[in-house]
PDB file of C-alpha atoms in Angstrom:
ATOM      1  CA  MET A 131      -5.070 -64.295 -21.817  1.00 53.00           C
ATOM      2  CA  LYS A 132      -7.320 -62.006 -23.834  1.00 70.00           C
ATOM      3  CA  GLN A 133      -6.857 -58.306 -23.253  1.00 85.00           C
ATOM      4  CA  GLN A 134      -9.197 -56.816 -20.669  1.00 94.00           C
ATOM      5  CA  ILE A 135     -11.013 -53.542 -21.299  1.00 96.00           C
ATOM      6  CA  TYR A 136     -11.662 -51.259 -18.309  1.00 96.00           C
ATOM      7  CA  TYR A 137     -14.410 -48.728 -17.645  1.00 97.00           C
ATOM      8  CA  GLU A 138     -11.834 -45.935 -17.958  1.00 96.00           C
ATOM      9  CA  ASP A 139     -10.838 -47.137 -21.451  1.00 95.00           C
ATOM     10  CA  VAL A 140     -14.339 -46.549 -22.819  1.00 97.00           C
ATOM     11  CA  ALA A 141     -15.636 -43.237 -24.193  1.00 97.00           C
ATOM     12  CA  VAL A 142     -19.197 -42.286 -25.082  1.00 98.00           C
ATOM     13  CA  GLY A 143     -19.399 -42.388 -28.879  1.00 98.00           C
ATOM     14  CA  GLY A 144     -16.699 -45.042 -29.074  1.00 97.00           C
ATOM     15  CA  GLU A 145     -17.194 -48.018 -31.345  1.00 98.00           C
ATOM     16  CA  ILE A 146     -17.385 -51.619 -30.219  1.00 98.00           C
ATOM     17  CA  MET A 147     -15.173 -53.907 -32.302  1.00 97.00           C
ATOM     18  CA  PRO A 148     -17.525 -55.142 -35.084  1.00 98.00           C
ATOM     19  CA  LEU A 149     -18.080 -58.849 -35.660  1.00 98.00           C
ATOM     20  CA  ILE A 150     -18.928 -60.381 -39.028  1.00 98.00           C
ATOM     21  CA  LYS A 151     -21.095 -63.510 -39.135  1.00 98.00           C
ATOM     22  CA  LEU A 152     -21.930 -65.639 -42.176  1.00 98.00           C
ATOM     23  CA  PRO A 153     -24.924 -67.819 -41.268  1.00 98.00           C
ATOM     24  CA  THR A 154     -25.501 -71.057 -43.197  1.00 97.00           C
ATOM     25  CA  THR A 155     -28.421 -73.497 -43.257  1.00 97.00           C
ATOM     26  CA  ARG A 156     -26.150 -75.906 -41.351  1.00 97.00           C
ATOM     27  CA  GLN A 157     -25.782 -73.316 -38.588  1.00 98.00           C
ATOM     28  CA  LEU A 158     -29.575 -72.928 -38.398  1.00 98.00           C
ATOM     29  CA  VAL A 159     -29.938 -76.685 -37.868  1.00 97.00           C
ATOM     30  CA  MET A 160     -27.236 -76.605 -35.181  1.00 97.00           C
ATOM     31  CA  TYR A 161     -28.960 -73.718 -33.433  1.00 97.00           C
ATOM     32  CA  ALA A 162     -32.373 -75.397 -33.680  1.00 95.00           C
ATOM     33  CA  GLY A 163     -30.875 -78.422 -31.895  1.00 94.00           C
ATOM     34  CA  ALA A 164     -29.070 -76.357 -29.259  1.00 94.00           C
ATOM     35  CA  SER A 165     -32.079 -74.144 -28.538  1.00 92.00           C
ATOM     36  CA  GLY A 166     -35.064 -76.447 -29.055  1.00 88.00           C
ATOM     37  CA  ASP A 167     -36.548 -73.907 -31.468  1.00 87.00           C
ATOM     38  CA  TYR A 168     -38.000 -76.188 -34.151  1.00 86.00           C
ATOM     39  CA  ASN A 169     -40.149 -73.605 -35.862  1.00 85.00           C
ATOM     40  CA  PRO A 170     -40.090 -74.990 -39.451  1.00 88.00           C
ATOM     41  CA  ILE A 171     -39.460 -71.538 -41.007  1.00 89.00           C
ATOM     42  CA  HIS A 172     -35.842 -72.093 -39.898  1.00 93.00           C
ATOM     43  CA  TYR A 173     -35.228 -75.432 -41.659  1.00 94.00           C
ATOM     44  CA  ASP A 174     -38.053 -76.309 -44.087  1.00 94.00           C
ATOM     45  CA  LYS A 175     -37.704 -74.277 -47.282  1.00 95.00           C
ATOM     46  CA  ASP A 176     -40.998 -75.486 -48.804  1.00 95.00           C
ATOM     47  CA  TYR A 177     -42.856 -74.514 -45.646  1.00 90.00           C
ATOM     48  CA  ALA A 178     -41.112 -71.118 -45.522  1.00 91.00           C
ATOM     49  CA  LEU A 179     -42.057 -70.402 -49.154  1.00 93.00           C
ATOM     50  CA  GLU A 180     -45.646 -71.455 -48.498  1.00 89.00           C
ATOM     51  CA  ARG A 181     -45.763 -68.964 -45.627  1.00 85.00           C
ATOM     52  CA  GLY A 182     -44.732 -66.142 -47.956  1.00 87.00           C
ATOM     53  CA  LEU A 183     -41.077 -65.974 -46.917  1.00 90.00           C
ATOM     54  CA  SER A 184     -38.299 -66.020 -49.497  1.00 92.00           C
ATOM     55  CA  GLY A 185     -36.590 -69.011 -47.890  1.00 95.00           C
ATOM     56  CA  VAL A 186     -35.534 -70.360 -44.510  1.00 96.00           C
ATOM     57  CA  VAL A 187     -34.910 -67.573 -42.032  1.00 95.00           C
ATOM     58  CA  VAL A 188     -32.149 -67.140 -39.445  1.00 97.00           C
ATOM     59  CA  HIS A 189     -33.596 -67.514 -35.921  1.00 95.00           C
ATOM     60  CA  GLY A 190     -34.050 -64.034 -34.449  1.00 95.00           C
ATOM     61  CA  GLN A 191     -32.388 -65.141 -31.247  1.00 95.00           C
ATOM     62  CA  LEU A 192     -29.416 -66.622 -33.118  1.00 97.00           C
ATOM     63  CA  ALA A 193     -28.855 -63.166 -34.605  1.00 98.00           C
ATOM     64  CA  GLY A 194     -29.288 -61.789 -31.080  1.00 98.00           C
ATOM     65  CA  CYS A 195     -26.630 -64.227 -29.886  1.00 98.00           C
ATOM     66  CA  PHE A 196     -24.298 -62.884 -32.605  1.00 98.00           C
ATOM     67  CA  LEU A 197     -24.648 -59.460 -30.979  1.00 98.00           C
ATOM     68  CA  GLY A 198     -24.051 -61.148 -27.612  1.00 98.00           C
ATOM     69  CA  GLN A 199     -20.838 -62.624 -29.002  1.00 98.00           C
ATOM     70  CA  MET A 200     -19.671 -59.213 -30.230  1.00 98.00           C
ATOM     71  CA  LEU A 201     -20.255 -57.869 -26.716  1.00 98.00           C
ATOM     72  CA  THR A 202     -18.573 -60.708 -24.825  1.00 98.00           C
ATOM     73  CA  ASP A 203     -15.572 -60.552 -27.210  1.00 97.00           C
ATOM     74  CA  TRP A 204     -15.306 -56.824 -26.509  1.00 97.00           C
ATOM     75  CA  MET A 205     -15.935 -56.781 -22.743  1.00 97.00           C
ATOM     76  CA  GLY A 206     -13.422 -59.530 -21.926  1.00 96.00           C
ATOM     77  CA  ASP A 207     -13.588 -62.136 -19.181  1.00 96.00           C
ATOM     78  CA  GLU A 208     -14.110 -59.577 -16.393  1.00 96.00           C
ATOM     79  CA  GLY A 209     -16.984 -57.814 -18.109  1.00 97.00           C
ATOM     80  CA  SER A 210     -20.568 -58.836 -17.497  1.00 97.00           C
ATOM     81  CA  LEU A 211     -23.568 -58.413 -19.787  1.00 98.00           C
ATOM     82  CA  ARG A 212     -26.415 -57.137 -17.585  1.00 98.00           C
ATOM     83  CA  LYS A 213     -29.098 -56.287 -20.118  1.00 98.00           C
ATOM     84  CA  LEU A 214     -29.714 -57.189 -23.709  1.00 98.00           C
ATOM     85  CA  SER A 215     -32.746 -55.720 -25.481  1.00 98.00           C
ATOM     86  CA  LEU A 216     -33.369 -56.803 -29.049  1.00 98.00           C
ATOM     87  CA  SER A 217     -35.910 -55.661 -31.581  1.00 98.00           C
ATOM     88  CA  TYR A 218     -36.260 -57.883 -34.655  1.00 96.00           C
ATOM     89  CA  LYS A 219     -36.741 -55.524 -37.597  1.00 95.00           C
ATOM     90  CA  GLY A 220     -36.066 -57.643 -40.646  1.00 95.00           C
ATOM     91  CA  MET A 221     -35.226 -61.136 -41.796  1.00 95.00           C
ATOM     92  CA  ASN A 222     -31.753 -62.555 -42.122  1.00 97.00           C
ATOM     93  CA  PHE A 223     -31.112 -65.422 -44.515  1.00 97.00           C
ATOM     94  CA  PRO A 224     -28.366 -68.011 -44.930  1.00 98.00           C
ATOM     95  CA  GLY A 225     -25.772 -66.531 -47.287  1.00 97.00           C
ATOM     96  CA  ASP A 226     -26.156 -62.992 -45.880  1.00 98.00           C
ATOM     97  CA  THR A 227     -23.091 -61.192 -44.573  1.00 98.00           C
ATOM     98  CA  LEU A 228     -24.167 -59.892 -41.186  1.00 98.00           C
ATOM     99  CA  THR A 229     -22.086 -57.216 -39.493  1.00 98.00           C
ATOM    100  CA  CYS A 230     -22.660 -56.772 -35.783  1.00 98.00           C
ATOM    101  CA  ARG A 231     -21.949 -53.246 -34.609  1.00 98.00           C
ATOM    102  CA  GLY A 232     -22.219 -51.127 -31.496  1.00 98.00           C
ATOM    103  CA  ILE A 233     -21.618 -47.597 -30.228  1.00 98.00           C
ATOM    104  CA  VAL A 234     -21.254 -46.613 -26.570  1.00 98.00           C
ATOM    105  CA  THR A 235     -24.048 -44.200 -25.680  1.00 98.00           C
ATOM    106  CA  LYS A 236     -23.729 -43.800 -21.909  1.00 98.00           C
ATOM    107  CA  LYS A 237     -21.414 -44.434 -18.965  1.00 98.00           C
ATOM    108  CA  ASP A 238     -22.566 -44.361 -15.373  1.00 97.00           C
ATOM    109  CA  ILE A 239     -21.671 -45.692 -11.967  1.00 96.00           C
ATOM    110  CA  LYS A 240     -24.666 -47.176 -10.183  1.00 95.00           C
ATOM    111  CA  ASP A 241     -24.736 -49.204  -6.946  1.00 93.00           C
ATOM    112  CA  GLY A 242     -20.970 -49.626  -7.165  1.00 93.00           C
ATOM    113  CA  GLN A 243     -21.190 -51.020 -10.700  1.00 95.00           C
ATOM    114  CA  TYR A 244     -19.342 -49.408 -13.600  1.00 97.00           C
ATOM    115  CA  LEU A 245     -21.926 -49.565 -16.358  1.00 98.00           C
ATOM    116  CA  VAL A 246     -21.627 -48.915 -20.053  1.00 98.00           C
ATOM    117  CA  THR A 247     -24.720 -48.660 -22.269  1.00 98.00           C
ATOM    118  CA  ALA A 248     -24.384 -49.342 -25.969  1.00 98.00           C
ATOM    119  CA  SER A 249     -26.637 -49.070 -28.964  1.00 98.00           C
ATOM    120  CA  ILE A 250     -26.179 -52.284 -30.968  1.00 98.00           C
ATOM    121  CA  TRP A 251     -27.372 -53.532 -34.316  1.00 98.00           C
ATOM    122  CA  ILE A 252     -26.890 -55.958 -37.175  1.00 98.00           C
ATOM    123  CA  GLU A 253     -26.597 -54.650 -40.683  1.00 98.00           C
ATOM    124  CA  LYS A 254     -26.623 -56.441 -44.001  1.00 97.00           C
ATOM    125  CA  GLU A 255     -24.389 -55.584 -46.955  1.00 96.00           C
ATOM    126  CA  SER A 256     -27.243 -53.410 -48.289  1.00 96.00           C
ATOM    127  CA  GLY A 257     -27.055 -51.347 -45.094  1.00 96.00           C
ATOM    128  CA  GLU A 258     -30.462 -52.605 -43.903  1.00 97.00           C
ATOM    129  CA  LYS A 259     -30.555 -52.923 -40.116  1.00 98.00           C
ATOM    130  CA  THR A 260     -32.349 -56.188 -39.396  1.00 98.00           C
ATOM    131  CA  LEU A 261     -31.844 -56.199 -35.635  1.00 98.00           C
ATOM    132  CA  THR A 262     -31.449 -53.231 -33.339  1.00 98.00           C
ATOM    133  CA  GLY A 263     -31.089 -53.054 -29.609  1.00 98.00           C
ATOM    134  CA  THR A 264     -29.448 -51.859 -26.450  1.00 98.00           C
ATOM    135  CA  ALA A 265     -26.988 -53.516 -24.112  1.00 98.00           C
ATOM    136  CA  VAL A 266     -25.820 -52.682 -20.608  1.00 98.00           C
ATOM    137  CA  ILE A 267     -22.429 -54.043 -19.608  1.00 98.00           C
ATOM    138  CA  ALA A 268     -20.655 -53.907 -16.253  1.00 98.00           C
ATOM    139  CA  LEU A 269     -16.913 -53.424 -16.693  1.00 97.00           C
ATOM    140  CA  PRO A 270     -14.053 -53.669 -14.206  1.00 96.00           C
ATOM    141  CA  THR A 271     -12.380 -50.422 -13.163  1.00 95.00           C
ATOM    142  CA  CYS A 272      -8.656 -49.611 -13.121  1.00 89.00           C
ATOM    143  CA  GLY A 273      -9.057 -48.022  -9.703  1.00 68.00           C
ATOM    144  CA  ARG A 274     -10.142 -51.232  -7.986  1.00 52.00           C
TER     145      ARG A 274
ATOM    146  CA  MET B1074     -57.710 -75.067 -36.107  1.00 52.00           C
ATOM    147  CA  ALA B1075     -56.917 -71.826 -37.769  1.00 70.00           C
ATOM    148  CA  VAL B1076     -55.076 -68.896 -36.361  1.00 76.00           C
ATOM    149  CA  GLU B1077     -58.284 -67.470 -34.857  1.00 80.00           C
ATOM    150  CA  ALA B1078     -58.658 -70.455 -32.526  1.00 81.00           C
ATOM    151  CA  LEU B1079     -55.040 -70.241 -31.423  1.00 81.00           C
ATOM    152  CA  ILE B1080     -55.461 -66.533 -30.764  1.00 82.00           C
ATOM    153  CA  GLU B1081     -58.504 -67.239 -28.573  1.00 84.00           C
ATOM    154  CA  LYS B1082     -56.637 -69.972 -26.701  1.00 85.00           C
ATOM    155  CA  LEU B1083     -53.623 -67.749 -26.023  1.00 86.00           C
ATOM    156  CA  LYS B1084     -55.813 -64.871 -24.864  1.00 87.00           C
ATOM    157  CA  GLU B1085     -57.419 -67.194 -22.316  1.00 88.00           C
ATOM    158  CA  GLN B1086     -53.977 -68.118 -20.990  1.00 88.00           C
ATOM    159  CA  VAL B1087     -52.915 -64.563 -20.110  1.00 90.00           C
ATOM    160  CA  GLY B1088     -51.568 -64.451 -16.559  1.00 88.00           C
ATOM    161  CA  VAL B1089     -51.489 -68.222 -16.112  1.00 87.00           C
ATOM    162  CA  GLU B1090     -48.130 -69.581 -15.025  1.00 88.00           C
ATOM    163  CA  ARG B1091     -47.001 -72.601 -17.057  1.00 87.00           C
ATOM    164  CA  PRO B1092     -45.516 -75.697 -15.436  1.00 90.00           C
ATOM    165  CA  PRO B1093     -41.832 -74.968 -14.701  1.00 94.00           C
ATOM    166  CA  ARG B1094     -39.114 -76.499 -16.854  1.00 94.00           C
ATOM    167  CA  VAL B1095     -35.961 -77.704 -15.144  1.00 97.00           C
ATOM    168  CA  TYR B1096     -32.576 -77.798 -16.889  1.00 96.00           C
ATOM    169  CA  GLU B1097     -29.468 -79.440 -15.468  1.00 97.00           C
ATOM    170  CA  VAL B1098     -26.740 -77.434 -17.100  1.00 98.00           C
ATOM    171  CA  GLU B1099     -23.625 -79.355 -18.106  1.00 96.00           C
ATOM    172  CA  LYS B1100     -20.538 -78.551 -20.180  1.00 96.00           C
ATOM    173  CA  GLY B1101     -21.835 -80.431 -23.225  1.00 95.00           C
ATOM    174  CA  MET B1102     -24.930 -78.204 -23.448  1.00 96.00           C
ATOM    175  CA  ILE B1103     -22.792 -75.077 -23.254  1.00 97.00           C
ATOM    176  CA  TRP B1104     -20.342 -76.492 -25.807  1.00 97.00           C
ATOM    177  CA  ARG B1105     -23.165 -77.322 -28.227  1.00 97.00           C
ATOM    178  CA  PHE B1106     -24.609 -73.834 -27.820  1.00 97.00           C
ATOM    179  CA  ALA B1107     -21.224 -72.151 -28.427  1.00 98.00           C
ATOM    180  CA  GLN B1108     -20.661 -74.381 -31.484  1.00 97.00           C
ATOM    181  CA  ALA B1109     -24.056 -73.408 -32.901  1.00 98.00           C
ATOM    182  CA  LEU B1110     -23.199 -69.730 -32.505  1.00 98.00           C
ATOM    183  CA  GLY B1111     -19.743 -70.190 -33.997  1.00 98.00           C
ATOM    184  CA  ASP B1112     -18.405 -68.516 -30.841  1.00 98.00           C
ATOM    185  CA  SER B1113     -14.891 -69.756 -30.088  1.00 97.00           C
ATOM    186  CA  ASN B1114     -14.456 -67.799 -26.823  1.00 97.00           C
ATOM    187  CA  PRO B1115     -12.335 -70.119 -24.623  1.00 97.00           C
ATOM    188  CA  LEU B1116     -14.292 -69.096 -21.511  1.00 97.00           C
ATOM    189  CA  TRP B1117     -17.210 -71.220 -22.781  1.00 98.00           C
ATOM    190  CA  GLN B1118     -15.257 -74.329 -23.794  1.00 96.00           C
ATOM    191  CA  ASP B1119     -11.619 -74.482 -22.716  1.00 96.00           C
ATOM    192  CA  GLY B1120     -11.354 -75.775 -19.155  1.00 95.00           C
ATOM    193  CA  LYS B1121      -7.628 -75.028 -18.873  1.00 96.00           C
ATOM    194  CA  TYR B1122      -8.118 -71.434 -19.979  1.00 96.00           C
ATOM    195  CA  ALA B1123     -11.236 -70.920 -17.845  1.00 96.00           C
ATOM    196  CA  ALA B1124      -9.437 -72.283 -14.755  1.00 96.00           C
ATOM    197  CA  LYS B1125      -7.189 -69.199 -14.860  1.00 94.00           C
ATOM    198  CA  SER B1126     -10.152 -66.798 -15.108  1.00 93.00           C
ATOM    199  CA  SER B1127     -11.894 -65.337 -12.067  1.00 93.00           C
ATOM    200  CA  TYR B1128     -14.713 -67.906 -12.607  1.00 95.00           C
ATOM    201  CA  GLY B1129     -12.280 -70.791 -12.111  1.00 95.00           C
ATOM    202  CA  ASP B1130     -14.081 -72.948 -14.674  1.00 95.00           C
ATOM    203  CA  ILE B1131     -16.104 -72.857 -17.872  1.00 97.00           C
ATOM    204  CA  VAL B1132     -19.217 -70.666 -17.779  1.00 98.00           C
ATOM    205  CA  ALA B1133     -22.155 -70.239 -20.149  1.00 98.00           C
ATOM    206  CA  PRO B1134     -22.359 -67.178 -22.408  1.00 98.00           C
ATOM    207  CA  PRO B1135     -24.920 -64.662 -21.106  1.00 98.00           C
ATOM    208  CA  THR B1136     -27.200 -65.381 -24.078  1.00 98.00           C
ATOM    209  CA  PHE B1137     -27.428 -69.062 -23.029  1.00 98.00           C
ATOM    210  CA  ALA B1138     -30.401 -68.146 -20.821  1.00 97.00           C
ATOM    211  CA  LEU B1139     -32.337 -67.299 -23.994  1.00 95.00           C
ATOM    212  CA  VAL B1140     -32.522 -70.944 -25.035  1.00 94.00           C
ATOM    213  CA  LEU B1141     -33.612 -72.296 -21.640  1.00 95.00           C
ATOM    214  CA  GLY B1142     -37.376 -72.641 -21.695  1.00 90.00           C
ATOM    215  CA  PHE B1143     -37.677 -71.103 -25.141  1.00 88.00           C
ATOM    216  CA  GLU B1144     -38.937 -74.383 -26.632  1.00 84.00           C
ATOM    217  CA  GLN B1145     -41.910 -74.024 -24.319  1.00 82.00           C
ATOM    218  CA  VAL B1146     -42.765 -70.692 -25.897  1.00 82.00           C
ATOM    219  CA  VAL B1147     -42.322 -72.093 -29.401  1.00 78.00           C
ATOM    220  CA  GLN B1148     -44.518 -75.100 -28.597  1.00 78.00           C
ATOM    221  CA  ALA B1149     -47.267 -72.918 -27.165  1.00 79.00           C
ATOM    222  CA  LEU B1150     -47.293 -70.769 -30.285  1.00 80.00           C
ATOM    223  CA  ALA B1151     -46.395 -72.988 -33.216  1.00 69.00           C
ATOM    224  CA  ALA B1152     -48.681 -75.912 -32.458  1.00 65.00           C
ATOM    225  CA  GLU B1153     -50.343 -75.462 -35.847  1.00 70.00           C
ATOM    226  CA  PRO B1154     -48.551 -75.706 -39.199  1.00 70.00           C
ATOM    227  CA  SER B1155     -50.948 -73.155 -40.684  1.00 75.00           C
ATOM    228  CA  VAL B1156     -49.869 -70.494 -38.204  1.00 80.00           C
ATOM    229  CA  THR B1157     -46.808 -68.316 -38.799  1.00 79.00           C
ATOM    230  CA  VAL B1158     -44.862 -67.212 -35.736  1.00 81.00           C
ATOM    231  CA  LEU B1159     -42.346 -64.389 -35.929  1.00 84.00           C
ATOM    232  CA  HIS B1160     -40.178 -63.077 -33.136  1.00 88.00           C
ATOM    233  CA  GLY B1161     -40.797 -59.431 -32.265  1.00 94.00           C
ATOM    234  CA  SER B1162     -38.457 -58.594 -29.426  1.00 96.00           C
ATOM    235  CA  THR B1163     -36.380 -59.942 -26.551  1.00 97.00           C
ATOM    236  CA  ASP B1164     -35.474 -58.180 -23.315  1.00 98.00           C
ATOM    237  CA  LEU B1165     -33.020 -60.130 -21.209  1.00 98.00           C
ATOM    238  CA  GLU B1166     -31.691 -59.132 -17.799  1.00 98.00           C
ATOM    239  CA  THR B1167     -28.993 -61.274 -16.215  1.00 98.00           C
ATOM    240  CA  TYR B1168     -28.091 -61.302 -12.528  1.00 97.00           C
ATOM    241  CA  LEU B1169     -25.834 -64.347 -12.166  1.00 97.00           C
ATOM    242  CA  THR B1170     -23.573 -66.260 -14.527  1.00 97.00           C
ATOM    243  CA  ILE B1171     -24.834 -69.741 -15.403  1.00 98.00           C
ATOM    244  CA  LYS B1172     -22.268 -72.481 -14.777  1.00 97.00           C
ATOM    245  CA  PRO B1173     -22.066 -76.225 -15.428  1.00 97.00           C
ATOM    246  CA  GLY B1174     -23.669 -78.024 -12.477  1.00 97.00           C
ATOM    247  CA  ASP B1175     -26.392 -75.410 -12.077  1.00 98.00           C
ATOM    248  CA  THR B1176     -29.998 -76.550 -12.086  1.00 98.00           C
ATOM    249  CA  ILE B1177     -32.046 -73.800 -13.683  1.00 98.00           C
ATOM    250  CA  THR B1178     -35.805 -73.672 -13.261  1.00 98.00           C
ATOM    251  CA  VAL B1179     -37.614 -71.615 -15.848  1.00 97.00           C
ATOM    252  CA  THR B1180     -41.154 -70.419 -15.347  1.00 96.00           C
ATOM    253  CA  ALA B1181     -43.090 -68.708 -18.094  1.00 94.00           C
ATOM    254  CA  ARG B1182     -46.408 -66.951 -18.290  1.00 93.00           C
ATOM    255  CA  ILE B1183     -48.145 -64.937 -20.948  1.00 93.00           C
ATOM    256  CA  ALA B1184     -48.105 -61.338 -19.766  1.00 94.00           C
ATOM    257  CA  ASN B1185     -50.414 -59.998 -22.450  1.00 92.00           C
ATOM    258  CA  ALA B1186     -51.910 -60.776 -25.850  1.00 91.00           C
ATOM    259  CA  ARG B1187     -53.110 -58.002 -28.131  1.00 90.00           C
ATOM    260  CA  GLU B1188     -54.897 -58.498 -31.424  1.00 89.00           C
ATOM    261  CA  ARG B1189     -54.414 -56.132 -34.344  1.00 88.00           C
ATOM    262  CA  PRO B1190     -55.604 -56.293 -37.928  1.00 85.00           C
ATOM    263  CA  GLY B1191     -52.658 -56.756 -40.298  1.00 77.00           C
ATOM    264  CA  LYS B1192     -52.068 -57.257 -43.999  1.00 75.00           C
ATOM    265  CA  MET B1193     -52.134 -61.053 -43.557  1.00 70.00           C
ATOM    266  CA  GLY B1194     -55.370 -61.011 -41.552  1.00 77.00           C
ATOM    267  CA  ASN B1195     -55.622 -60.711 -37.783  1.00 82.00           C
ATOM    268  CA  MET B1196     -52.281 -60.677 -35.993  1.00 87.00           C
ATOM    269  CA  LEU B1197     -51.660 -61.408 -32.352  1.00 89.00           C
ATOM    270  CA  PHE B1198     -48.834 -59.769 -30.406  1.00 92.00           C
ATOM    271  CA  VAL B1199     -48.146 -62.009 -27.446  1.00 93.00           C
ATOM    272  CA  THR B1200     -45.718 -61.285 -24.629  1.00 95.00           C
ATOM    273  CA  PHE B1201     -44.156 -63.984 -22.464  1.00 94.00           C
ATOM    274  CA  ASP B1202     -42.401 -63.300 -19.166  1.00 96.00           C
ATOM    275  CA  MET B1203     -39.780 -65.845 -18.209  1.00 96.00           C
ATOM    276  CA  SER B1204     -37.925 -66.091 -14.922  1.00 97.00           C
ATOM    277  CA  TYR B1205     -34.866 -68.205 -14.217  1.00 98.00           C
ATOM    278  CA  HIS B1206     -33.782 -69.444 -10.785  1.00 98.00           C
ATOM    279  CA  ASN B1207     -30.893 -71.683  -9.773  1.00 98.00           C
ATOM    280  CA  GLN B1208     -30.729 -74.589  -7.299  1.00 98.00           C
ATOM    281  CA  LYS B1209     -30.267 -72.086  -4.435  1.00 98.00           C
ATOM    282  CA  GLN B1210     -33.482 -70.306  -5.490  1.00 97.00           C
ATOM    283  CA  GLU B1211     -31.410 -67.299  -6.525  1.00 98.00           C
ATOM    284  CA  ALA B1212     -32.712 -65.230  -9.443  1.00 98.00           C
ATOM    285  CA  VAL B1213     -30.362 -65.833 -12.360  1.00 98.00           C
ATOM    286  CA  ALA B1214     -32.133 -63.947 -15.125  1.00 98.00           C
ATOM    287  CA  ARG B1215     -35.405 -62.557 -16.362  1.00 98.00           C
ATOM    288  CA  CYS B1216     -36.602 -62.292 -19.909  1.00 97.00           C
ATOM    289  CA  ARG B1217     -39.545 -60.815 -21.786  1.00 97.00           C
ATOM    290  CA  GLN B1218     -40.227 -62.243 -25.238  1.00 95.00           C
ATOM    291  CA  MET B1219     -42.679 -60.838 -27.740  1.00 95.00           C
ATOM    292  CA  ALA B1220     -43.952 -62.893 -30.670  1.00 92.00           C
ATOM    293  CA  ILE B1221     -46.185 -62.058 -33.595  1.00 90.00           C
ATOM    294  CA  ILE B1222     -48.653 -64.682 -34.784  1.00 87.00           C
ATOM    295  CA  TYR B1223     -50.729 -64.674 -37.963  1.00 82.00           C
TER     296      TYR B1223
END
């Protein structure tokens, strides 16, 4: 079993275990198939260039799912992702090294739920943040 | 049809609910999604492991809801090869975990469409509201998607 994190283990300002993702064109095709998002900017280089982009672009939501993966890895099987807000700030391209990161910004108990709010983002090697957002996660408590 | 015509068409559709899309969720769909993400979490794909979890079986990752009904949004926006569609933002709220065997009905409507002049000509910021219900008519998730068209 994976190790479970509890509400009591988390401190405001604490870091969420980062996750590194290395998207490839093959992954974009797989995601297009799994999601039904056949916008050609994600698989047709000629089309992407014609539209003024520097090449095929990683689906915004695929990058969002990378952040989702960081969160589900961190929160364990008993955690539950309640809210995921994503703001697409910049383009990600195949070949980029994308680091998913997060910092806990708030803890509160609401309607019997032990909630943790985190500021989350993806950064490239250059430090550019291409995706920023907020997540709310319900965690189990030691006292239950 | 240029972007102007699409913008007019989308503005006319504000508030109109689109025909619902129905998805019968099965393990293969979840597996394919997890593979595409490169997410090896056993809760999404290892039945033996998941049987010992509190769910008792494989479940879908919370982000799985994002791909249900999304093709509908893409189709509504990217009908024209001369139009560029970029994703602006996503706000997902989840209430229930999606499991294999669930039938998820997704309804979408355009909540608003605002035009703004941009460096590539007129740009349209269009917001879709999506709601997700299961076979018991329980609310599973809600999502607001914003796209930029030019």
